[in-house]
PDB file of N, CA, C and O in Angstrom:
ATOM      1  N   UNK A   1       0.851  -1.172   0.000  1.00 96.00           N
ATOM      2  CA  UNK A   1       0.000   0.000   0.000  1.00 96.00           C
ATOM      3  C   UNK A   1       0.898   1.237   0.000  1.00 96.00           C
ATOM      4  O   UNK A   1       1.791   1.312   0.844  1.00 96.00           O
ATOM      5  N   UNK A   2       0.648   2.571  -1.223  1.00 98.00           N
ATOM      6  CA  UNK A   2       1.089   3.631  -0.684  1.00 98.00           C
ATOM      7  C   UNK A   2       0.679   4.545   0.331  1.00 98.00           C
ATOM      8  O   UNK A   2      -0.518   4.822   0.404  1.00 98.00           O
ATOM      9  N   UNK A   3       1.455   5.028   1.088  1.00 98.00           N
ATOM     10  CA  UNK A   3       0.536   6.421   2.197  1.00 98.00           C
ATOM     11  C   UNK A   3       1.372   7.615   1.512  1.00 98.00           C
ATOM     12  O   UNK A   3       2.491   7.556   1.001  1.00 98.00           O
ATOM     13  N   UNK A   4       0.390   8.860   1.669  1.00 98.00           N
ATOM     14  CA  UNK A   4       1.164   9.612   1.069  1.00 98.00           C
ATOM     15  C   UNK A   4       0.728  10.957   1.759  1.00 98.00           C
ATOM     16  O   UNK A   4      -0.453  11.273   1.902  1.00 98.00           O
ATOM     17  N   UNK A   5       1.786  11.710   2.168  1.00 97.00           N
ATOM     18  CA  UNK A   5       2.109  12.625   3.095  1.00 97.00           C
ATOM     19  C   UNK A   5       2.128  13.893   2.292  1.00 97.00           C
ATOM     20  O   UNK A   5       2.376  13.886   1.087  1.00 97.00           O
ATOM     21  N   UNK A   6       1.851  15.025   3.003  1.00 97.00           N
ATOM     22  CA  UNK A   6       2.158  16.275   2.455  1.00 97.00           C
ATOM     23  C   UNK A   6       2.236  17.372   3.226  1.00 97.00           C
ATOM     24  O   UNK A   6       1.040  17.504   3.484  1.00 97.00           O
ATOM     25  N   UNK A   7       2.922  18.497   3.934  1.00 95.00           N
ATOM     26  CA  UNK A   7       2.599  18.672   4.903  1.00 95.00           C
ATOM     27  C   UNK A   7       2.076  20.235   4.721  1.00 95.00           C
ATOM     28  O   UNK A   7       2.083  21.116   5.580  1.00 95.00           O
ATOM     29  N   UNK A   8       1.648  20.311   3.434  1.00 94.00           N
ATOM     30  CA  UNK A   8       0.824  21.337   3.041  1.00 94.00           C
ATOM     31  C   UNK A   8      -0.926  21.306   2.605  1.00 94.00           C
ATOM     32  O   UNK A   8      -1.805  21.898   1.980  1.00 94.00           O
ATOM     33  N   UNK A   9      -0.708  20.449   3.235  1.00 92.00           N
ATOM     34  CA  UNK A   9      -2.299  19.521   2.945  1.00 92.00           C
ATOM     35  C   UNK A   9      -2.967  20.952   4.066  1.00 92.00           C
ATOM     36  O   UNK A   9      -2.448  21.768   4.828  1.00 92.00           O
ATOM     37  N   UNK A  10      -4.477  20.606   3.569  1.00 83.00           N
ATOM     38  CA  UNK A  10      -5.731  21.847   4.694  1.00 83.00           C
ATOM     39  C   UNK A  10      -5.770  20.755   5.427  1.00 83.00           C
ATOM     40  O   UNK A  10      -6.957  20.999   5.642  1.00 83.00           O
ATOM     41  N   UNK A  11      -5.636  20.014   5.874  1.00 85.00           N
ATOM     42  CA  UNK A  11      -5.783  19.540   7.104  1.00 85.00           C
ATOM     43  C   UNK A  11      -5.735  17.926   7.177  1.00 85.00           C
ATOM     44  O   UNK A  11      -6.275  17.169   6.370  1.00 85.00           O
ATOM     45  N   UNK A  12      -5.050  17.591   8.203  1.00 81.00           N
ATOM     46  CA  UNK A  12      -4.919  15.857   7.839  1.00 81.00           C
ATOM     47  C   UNK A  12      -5.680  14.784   7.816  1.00 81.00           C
ATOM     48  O   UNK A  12      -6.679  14.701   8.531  1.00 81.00           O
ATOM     49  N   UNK A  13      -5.229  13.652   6.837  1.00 94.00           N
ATOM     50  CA  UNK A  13      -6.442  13.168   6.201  1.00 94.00           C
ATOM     51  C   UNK A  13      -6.253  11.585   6.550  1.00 94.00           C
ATOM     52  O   UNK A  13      -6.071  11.267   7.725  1.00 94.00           O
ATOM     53  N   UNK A  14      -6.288  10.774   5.711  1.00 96.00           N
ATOM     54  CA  UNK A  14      -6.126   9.544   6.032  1.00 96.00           C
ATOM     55  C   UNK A  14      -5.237   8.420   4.811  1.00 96.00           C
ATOM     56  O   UNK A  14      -5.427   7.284   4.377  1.00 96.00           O
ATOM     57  N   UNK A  15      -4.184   9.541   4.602  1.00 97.00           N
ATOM     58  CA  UNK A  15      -3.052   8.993   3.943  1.00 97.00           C
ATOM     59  C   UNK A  15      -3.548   8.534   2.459  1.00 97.00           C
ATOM     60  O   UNK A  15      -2.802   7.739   1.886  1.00 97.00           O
ATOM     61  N   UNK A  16      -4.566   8.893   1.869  1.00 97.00           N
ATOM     62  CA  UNK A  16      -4.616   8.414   0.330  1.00 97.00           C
ATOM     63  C   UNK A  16      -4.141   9.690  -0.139  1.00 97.00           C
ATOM     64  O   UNK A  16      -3.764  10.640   0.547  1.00 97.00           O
ATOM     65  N   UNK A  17      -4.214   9.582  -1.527  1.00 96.00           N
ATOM     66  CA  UNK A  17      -3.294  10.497  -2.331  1.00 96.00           C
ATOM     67  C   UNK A  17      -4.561  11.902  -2.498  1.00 96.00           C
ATOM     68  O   UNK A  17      -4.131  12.967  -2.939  1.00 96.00           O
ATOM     69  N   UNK A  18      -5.734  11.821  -2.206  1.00 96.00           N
ATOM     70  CA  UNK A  18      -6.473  13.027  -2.578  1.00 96.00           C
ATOM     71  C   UNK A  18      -6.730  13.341  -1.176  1.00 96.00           C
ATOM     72  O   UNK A  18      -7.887  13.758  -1.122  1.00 96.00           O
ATOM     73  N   UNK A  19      -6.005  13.338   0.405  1.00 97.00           N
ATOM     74  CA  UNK A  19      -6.122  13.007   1.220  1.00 97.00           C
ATOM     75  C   UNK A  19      -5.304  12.633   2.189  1.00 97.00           C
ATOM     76  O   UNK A  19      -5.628  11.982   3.182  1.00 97.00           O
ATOM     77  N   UNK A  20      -4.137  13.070   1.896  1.00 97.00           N
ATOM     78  CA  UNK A  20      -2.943  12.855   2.521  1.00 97.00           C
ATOM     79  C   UNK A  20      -2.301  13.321   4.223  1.00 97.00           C
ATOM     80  O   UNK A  20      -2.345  14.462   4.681  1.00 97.00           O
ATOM     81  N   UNK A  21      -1.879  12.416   4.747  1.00 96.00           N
ATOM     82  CA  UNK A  21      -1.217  12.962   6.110  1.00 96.00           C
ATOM     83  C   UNK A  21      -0.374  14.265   6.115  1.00 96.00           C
ATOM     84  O   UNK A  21       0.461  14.679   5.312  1.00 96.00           O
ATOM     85  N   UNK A  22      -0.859  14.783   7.280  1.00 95.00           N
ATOM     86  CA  UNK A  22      -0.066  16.334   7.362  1.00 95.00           C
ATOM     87  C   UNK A  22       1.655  15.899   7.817  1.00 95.00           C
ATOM     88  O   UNK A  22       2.613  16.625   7.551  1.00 95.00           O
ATOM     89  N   UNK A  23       1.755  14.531   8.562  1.00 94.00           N
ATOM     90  CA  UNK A  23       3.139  14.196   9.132  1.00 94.00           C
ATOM     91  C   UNK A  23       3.388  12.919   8.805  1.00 94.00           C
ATOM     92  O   UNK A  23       2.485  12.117   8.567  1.00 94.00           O
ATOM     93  N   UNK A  24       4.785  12.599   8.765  1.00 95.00           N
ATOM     94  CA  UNK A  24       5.507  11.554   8.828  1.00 95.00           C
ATOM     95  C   UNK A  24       5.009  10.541   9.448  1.00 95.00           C
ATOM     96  O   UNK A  24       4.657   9.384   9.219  1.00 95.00           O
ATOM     97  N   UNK A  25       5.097  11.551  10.603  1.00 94.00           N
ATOM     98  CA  UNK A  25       4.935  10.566  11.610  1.00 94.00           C
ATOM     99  C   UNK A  25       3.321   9.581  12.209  1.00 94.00           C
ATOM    100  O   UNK A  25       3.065   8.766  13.095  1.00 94.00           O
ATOM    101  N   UNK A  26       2.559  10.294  11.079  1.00 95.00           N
ATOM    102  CA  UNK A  26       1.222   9.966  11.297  1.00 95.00           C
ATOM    103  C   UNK A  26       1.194   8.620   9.971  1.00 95.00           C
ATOM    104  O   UNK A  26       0.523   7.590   9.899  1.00 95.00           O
ATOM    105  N   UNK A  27       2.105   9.131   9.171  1.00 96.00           N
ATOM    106  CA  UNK A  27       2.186   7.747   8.241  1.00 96.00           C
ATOM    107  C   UNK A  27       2.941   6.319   9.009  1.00 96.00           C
ATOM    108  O   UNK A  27       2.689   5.114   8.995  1.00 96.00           O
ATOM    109  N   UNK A  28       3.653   6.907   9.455  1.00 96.00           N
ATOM    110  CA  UNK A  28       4.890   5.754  10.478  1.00 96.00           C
ATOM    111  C   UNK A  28       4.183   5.261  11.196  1.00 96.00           C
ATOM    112  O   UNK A  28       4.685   4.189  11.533  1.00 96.00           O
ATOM    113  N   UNK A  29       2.619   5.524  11.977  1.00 96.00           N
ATOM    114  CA  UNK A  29       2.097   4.955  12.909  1.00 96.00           C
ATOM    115  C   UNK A  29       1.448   3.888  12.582  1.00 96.00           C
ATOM    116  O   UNK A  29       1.427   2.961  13.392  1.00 96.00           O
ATOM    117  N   UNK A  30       0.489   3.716  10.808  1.00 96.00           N
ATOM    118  CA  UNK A  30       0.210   2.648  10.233  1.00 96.00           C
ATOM    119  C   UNK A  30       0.374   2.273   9.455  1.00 96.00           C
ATOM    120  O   UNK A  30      -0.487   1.648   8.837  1.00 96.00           O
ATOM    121  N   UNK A  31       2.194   2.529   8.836  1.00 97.00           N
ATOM    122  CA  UNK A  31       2.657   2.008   7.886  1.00 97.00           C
ATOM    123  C   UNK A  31       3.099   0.306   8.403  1.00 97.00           C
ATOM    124  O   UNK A  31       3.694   0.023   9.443  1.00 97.00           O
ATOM    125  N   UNK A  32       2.672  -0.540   7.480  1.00 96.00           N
ATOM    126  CA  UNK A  32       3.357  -1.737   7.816  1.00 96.00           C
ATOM    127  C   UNK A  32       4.167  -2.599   6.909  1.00 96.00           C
ATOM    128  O   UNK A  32       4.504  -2.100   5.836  1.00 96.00           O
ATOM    129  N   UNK A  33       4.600  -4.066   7.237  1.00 97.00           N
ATOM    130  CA  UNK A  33       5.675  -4.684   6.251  1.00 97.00           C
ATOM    131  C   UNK A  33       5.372  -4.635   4.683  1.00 97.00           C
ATOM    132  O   UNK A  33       4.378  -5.247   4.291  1.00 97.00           O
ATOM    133  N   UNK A  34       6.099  -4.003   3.834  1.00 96.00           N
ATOM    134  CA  UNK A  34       5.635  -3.608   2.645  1.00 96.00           C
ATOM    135  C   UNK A  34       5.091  -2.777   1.776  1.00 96.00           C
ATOM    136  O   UNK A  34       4.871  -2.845   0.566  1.00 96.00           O
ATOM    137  N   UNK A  35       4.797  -1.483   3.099  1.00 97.00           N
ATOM    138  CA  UNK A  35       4.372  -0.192   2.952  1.00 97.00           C
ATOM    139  C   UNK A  35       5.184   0.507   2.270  1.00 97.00           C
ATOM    140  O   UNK A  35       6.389   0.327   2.444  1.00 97.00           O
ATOM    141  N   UNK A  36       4.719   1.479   1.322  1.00 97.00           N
ATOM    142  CA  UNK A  36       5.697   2.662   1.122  1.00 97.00           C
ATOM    143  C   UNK A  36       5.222   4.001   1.487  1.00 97.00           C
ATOM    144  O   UNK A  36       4.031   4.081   1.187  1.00 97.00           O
ATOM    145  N   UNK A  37       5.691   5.159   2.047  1.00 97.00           N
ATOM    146  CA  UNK A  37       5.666   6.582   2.263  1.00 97.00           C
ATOM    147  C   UNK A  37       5.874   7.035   1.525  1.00 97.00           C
ATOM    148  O   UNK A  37       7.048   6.762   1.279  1.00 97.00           O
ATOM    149  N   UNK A  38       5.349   7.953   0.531  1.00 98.00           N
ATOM    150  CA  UNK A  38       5.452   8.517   0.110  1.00 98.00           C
ATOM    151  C   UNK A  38       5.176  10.378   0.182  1.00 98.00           C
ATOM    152  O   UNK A  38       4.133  11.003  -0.008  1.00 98.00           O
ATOM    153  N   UNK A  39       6.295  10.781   0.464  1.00 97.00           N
ATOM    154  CA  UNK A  39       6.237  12.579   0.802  1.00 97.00           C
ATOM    155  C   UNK A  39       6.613  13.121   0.248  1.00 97.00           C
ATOM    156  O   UNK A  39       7.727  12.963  -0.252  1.00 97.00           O
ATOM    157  N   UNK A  40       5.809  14.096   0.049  1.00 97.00           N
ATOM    158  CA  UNK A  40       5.579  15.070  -0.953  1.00 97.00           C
ATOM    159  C   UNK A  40       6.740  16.366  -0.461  1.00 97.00           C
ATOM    160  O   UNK A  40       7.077  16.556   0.708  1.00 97.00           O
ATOM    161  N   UNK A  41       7.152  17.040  -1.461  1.00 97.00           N
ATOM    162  CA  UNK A  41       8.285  17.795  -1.393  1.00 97.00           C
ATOM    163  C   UNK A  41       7.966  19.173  -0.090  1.00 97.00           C
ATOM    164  O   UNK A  41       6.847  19.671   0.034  1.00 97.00           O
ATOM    165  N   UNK A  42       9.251  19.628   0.823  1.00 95.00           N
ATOM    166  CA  UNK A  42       8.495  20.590   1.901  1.00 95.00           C
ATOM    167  C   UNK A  42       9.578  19.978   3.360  1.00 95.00           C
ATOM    168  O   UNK A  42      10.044  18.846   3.491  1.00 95.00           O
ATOM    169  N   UNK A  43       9.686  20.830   4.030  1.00 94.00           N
ATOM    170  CA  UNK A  43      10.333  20.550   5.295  1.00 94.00           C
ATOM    171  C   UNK A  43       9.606  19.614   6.145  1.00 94.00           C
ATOM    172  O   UNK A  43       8.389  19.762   6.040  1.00 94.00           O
ATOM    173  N   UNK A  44      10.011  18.587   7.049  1.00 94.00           N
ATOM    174  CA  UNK A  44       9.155  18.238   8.276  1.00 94.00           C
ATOM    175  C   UNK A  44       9.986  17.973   9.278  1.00 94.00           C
ATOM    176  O   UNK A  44      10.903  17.154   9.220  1.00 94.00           O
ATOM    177  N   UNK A  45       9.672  18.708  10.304  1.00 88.00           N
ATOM    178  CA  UNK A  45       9.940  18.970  11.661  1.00 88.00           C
ATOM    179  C   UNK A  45      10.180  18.339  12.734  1.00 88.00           C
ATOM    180  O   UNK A  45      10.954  18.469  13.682  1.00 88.00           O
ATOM    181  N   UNK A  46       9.138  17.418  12.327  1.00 84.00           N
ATOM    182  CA  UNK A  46       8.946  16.346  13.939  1.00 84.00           C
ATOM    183  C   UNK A  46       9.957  15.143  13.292  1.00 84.00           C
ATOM    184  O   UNK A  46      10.117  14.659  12.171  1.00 84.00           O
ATOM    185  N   UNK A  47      10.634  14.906  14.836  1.00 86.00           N
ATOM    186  CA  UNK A  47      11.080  13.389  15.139  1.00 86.00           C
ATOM    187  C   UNK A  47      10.219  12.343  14.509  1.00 86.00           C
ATOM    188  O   UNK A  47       9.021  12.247  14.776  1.00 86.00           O
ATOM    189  N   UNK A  48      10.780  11.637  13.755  1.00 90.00           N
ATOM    190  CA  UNK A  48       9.897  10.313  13.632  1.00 90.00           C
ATOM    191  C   UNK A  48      10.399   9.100  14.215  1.00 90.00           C
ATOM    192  O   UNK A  48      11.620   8.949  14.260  1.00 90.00           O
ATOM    193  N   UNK A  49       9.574   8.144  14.704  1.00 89.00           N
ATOM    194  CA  UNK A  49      10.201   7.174  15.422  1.00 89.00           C
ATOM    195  C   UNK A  49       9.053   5.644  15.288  1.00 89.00           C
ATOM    196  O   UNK A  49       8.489   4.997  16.170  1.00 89.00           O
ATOM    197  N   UNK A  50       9.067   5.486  13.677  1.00 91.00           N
ATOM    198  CA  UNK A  50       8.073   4.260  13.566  1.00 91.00           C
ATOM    199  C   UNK A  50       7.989   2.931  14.574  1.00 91.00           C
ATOM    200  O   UNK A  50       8.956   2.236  14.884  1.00 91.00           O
ATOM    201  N   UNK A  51       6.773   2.762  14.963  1.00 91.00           N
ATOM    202  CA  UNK A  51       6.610   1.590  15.753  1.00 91.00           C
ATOM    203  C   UNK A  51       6.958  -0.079  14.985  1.00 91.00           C
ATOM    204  O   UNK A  51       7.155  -1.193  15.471  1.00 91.00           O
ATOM    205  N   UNK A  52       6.906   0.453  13.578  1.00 90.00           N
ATOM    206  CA  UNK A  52       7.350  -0.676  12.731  1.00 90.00           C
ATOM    207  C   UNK A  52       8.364  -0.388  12.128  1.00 90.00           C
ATOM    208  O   UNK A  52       8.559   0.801  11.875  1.00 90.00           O
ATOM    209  N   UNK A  53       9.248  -1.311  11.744  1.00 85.00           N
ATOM    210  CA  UNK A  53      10.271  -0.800  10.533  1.00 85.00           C
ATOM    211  C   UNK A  53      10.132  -2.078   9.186  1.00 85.00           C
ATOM    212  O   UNK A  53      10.867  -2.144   8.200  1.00 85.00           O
ATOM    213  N   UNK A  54       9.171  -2.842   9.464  1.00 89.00           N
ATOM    214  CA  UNK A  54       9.122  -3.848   8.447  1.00 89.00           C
ATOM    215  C   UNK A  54       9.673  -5.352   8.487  1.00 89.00           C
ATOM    216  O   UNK A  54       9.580  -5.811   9.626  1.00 89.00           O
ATOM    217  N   UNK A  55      10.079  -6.014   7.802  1.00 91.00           N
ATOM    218  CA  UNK A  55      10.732  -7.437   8.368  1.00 91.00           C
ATOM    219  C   UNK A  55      11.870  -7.039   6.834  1.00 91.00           C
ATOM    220  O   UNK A  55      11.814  -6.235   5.903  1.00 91.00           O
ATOM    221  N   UNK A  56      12.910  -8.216   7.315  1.00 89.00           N
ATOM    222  CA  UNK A  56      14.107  -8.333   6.372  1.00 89.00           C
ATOM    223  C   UNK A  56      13.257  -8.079   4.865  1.00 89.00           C
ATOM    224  O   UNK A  56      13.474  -7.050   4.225  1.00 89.00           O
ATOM    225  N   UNK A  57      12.324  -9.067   4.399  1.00 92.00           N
ATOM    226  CA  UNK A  57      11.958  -9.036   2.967  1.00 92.00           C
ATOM    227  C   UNK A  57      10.924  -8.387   2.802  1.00 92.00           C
ATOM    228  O   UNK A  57      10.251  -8.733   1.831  1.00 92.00           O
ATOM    229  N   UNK A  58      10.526  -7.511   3.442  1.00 95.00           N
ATOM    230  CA  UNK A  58       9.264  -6.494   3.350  1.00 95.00           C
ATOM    231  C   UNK A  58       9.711  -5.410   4.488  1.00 95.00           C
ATOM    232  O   UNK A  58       9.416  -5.451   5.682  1.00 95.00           O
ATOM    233  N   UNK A  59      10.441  -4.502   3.861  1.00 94.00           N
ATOM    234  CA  UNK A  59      10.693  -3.771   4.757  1.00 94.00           C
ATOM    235  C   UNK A  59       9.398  -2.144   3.940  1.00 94.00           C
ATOM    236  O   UNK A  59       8.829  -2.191   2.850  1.00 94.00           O
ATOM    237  N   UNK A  60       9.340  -0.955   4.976  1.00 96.00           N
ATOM    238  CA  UNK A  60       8.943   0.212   5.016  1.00 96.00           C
ATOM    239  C   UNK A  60       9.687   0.627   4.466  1.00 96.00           C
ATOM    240  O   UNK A  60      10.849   0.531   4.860  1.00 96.00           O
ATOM    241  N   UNK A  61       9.273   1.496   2.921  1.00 95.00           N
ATOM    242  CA  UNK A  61      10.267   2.308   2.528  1.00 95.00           C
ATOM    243  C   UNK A  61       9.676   3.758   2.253  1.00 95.00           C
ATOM    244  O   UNK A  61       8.639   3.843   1.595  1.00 95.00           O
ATOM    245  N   UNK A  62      10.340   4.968   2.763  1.00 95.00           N
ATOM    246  CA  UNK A  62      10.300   6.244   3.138  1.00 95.00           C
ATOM    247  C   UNK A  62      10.694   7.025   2.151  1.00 95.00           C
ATOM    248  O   UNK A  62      11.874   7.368   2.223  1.00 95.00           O
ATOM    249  N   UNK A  63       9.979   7.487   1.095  1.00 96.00           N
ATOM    250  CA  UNK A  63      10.709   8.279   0.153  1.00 96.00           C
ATOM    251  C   UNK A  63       9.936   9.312  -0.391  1.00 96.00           C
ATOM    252  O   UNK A  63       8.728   9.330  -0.627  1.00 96.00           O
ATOM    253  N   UNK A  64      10.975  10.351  -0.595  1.00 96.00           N
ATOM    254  CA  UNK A  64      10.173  11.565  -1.397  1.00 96.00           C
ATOM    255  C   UNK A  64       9.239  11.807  -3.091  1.00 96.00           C
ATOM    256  O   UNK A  64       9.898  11.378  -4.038  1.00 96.00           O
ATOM    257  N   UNK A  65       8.438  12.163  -3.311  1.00 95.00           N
ATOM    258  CA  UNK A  65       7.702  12.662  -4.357  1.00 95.00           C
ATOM    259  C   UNK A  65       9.169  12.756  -5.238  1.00 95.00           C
ATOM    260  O   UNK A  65       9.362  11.968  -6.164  1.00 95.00           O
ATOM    261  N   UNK A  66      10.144  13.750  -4.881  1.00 93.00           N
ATOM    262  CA  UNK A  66      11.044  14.470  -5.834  1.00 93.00           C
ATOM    263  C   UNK A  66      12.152  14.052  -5.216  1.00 93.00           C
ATOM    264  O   UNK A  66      12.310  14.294  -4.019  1.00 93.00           O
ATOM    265  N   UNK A  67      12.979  13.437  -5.865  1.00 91.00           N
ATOM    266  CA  UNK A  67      14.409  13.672  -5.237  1.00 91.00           C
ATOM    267  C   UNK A  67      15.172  14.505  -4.537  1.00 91.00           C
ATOM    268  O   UNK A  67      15.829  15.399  -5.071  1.00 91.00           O
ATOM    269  N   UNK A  68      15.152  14.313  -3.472  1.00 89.00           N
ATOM    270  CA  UNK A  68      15.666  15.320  -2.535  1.00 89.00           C
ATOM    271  C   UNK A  68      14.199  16.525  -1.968  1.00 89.00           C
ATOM    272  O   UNK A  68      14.421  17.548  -1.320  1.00 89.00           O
ATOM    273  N   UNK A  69      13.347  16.254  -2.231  1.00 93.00           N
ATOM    274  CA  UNK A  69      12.210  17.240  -2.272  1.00 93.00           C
ATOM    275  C   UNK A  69      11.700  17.141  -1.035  1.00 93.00           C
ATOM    276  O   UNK A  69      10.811  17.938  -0.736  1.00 93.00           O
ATOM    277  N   UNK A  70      12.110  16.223  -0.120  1.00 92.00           N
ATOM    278  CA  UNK A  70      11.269  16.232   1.532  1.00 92.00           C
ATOM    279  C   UNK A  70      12.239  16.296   2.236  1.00 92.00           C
ATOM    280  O   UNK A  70      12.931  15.285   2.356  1.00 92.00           O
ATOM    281  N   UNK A  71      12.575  17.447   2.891  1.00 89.00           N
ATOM    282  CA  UNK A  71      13.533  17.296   4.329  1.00 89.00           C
ATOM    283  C   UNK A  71      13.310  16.555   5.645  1.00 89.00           C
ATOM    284  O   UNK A  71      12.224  16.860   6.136  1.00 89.00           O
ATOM    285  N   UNK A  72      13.695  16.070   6.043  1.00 83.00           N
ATOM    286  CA  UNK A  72      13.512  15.738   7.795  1.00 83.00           C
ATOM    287  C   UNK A  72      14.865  16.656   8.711  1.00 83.00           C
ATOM    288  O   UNK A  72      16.072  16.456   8.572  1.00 83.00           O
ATOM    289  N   UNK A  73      14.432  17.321   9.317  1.00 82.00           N
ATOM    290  CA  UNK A  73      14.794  18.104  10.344  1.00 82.00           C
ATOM    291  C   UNK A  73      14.592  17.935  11.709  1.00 82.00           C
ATOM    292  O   UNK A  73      15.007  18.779  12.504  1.00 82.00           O
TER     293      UNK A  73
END
């Protein structure tokens, strides 16, 4: 499944693409083995600290819209 983040969204949603999480970290909470993140270009602020990280052959993978286009700070 993709989740897909933006943190310019009007207000946070429930991770589909017309509908996207305002944080990371709100994707990290029900991303699971095989998930991908997908974030949309833009600074984000908060610590993230997923309760999952995936298994060896299905791992969570965290990546930006644009290359280089999502900071974590």
């Amino acid at each position: 499944m993709i989740i897909y983040v933006d943190r310019n969204a009007g207000r946070s949603g429930d991770g589909t693409k017309h509908s996207p999480y305002q944080t990371i970290s709100e994707a990290a909470f029900v991303a699971r083995p095989g998930d991908e993140v997908l974030v949309a270009p833009g600074i984000y602020l908060k610590y993230v600290d997923p309760p999952c990280v995936g298994e060896p052959e299905k791992r969570i993978i965290y990546r930006s819209e644009v290359n280089g286009g999502a900071i974590q700070r």
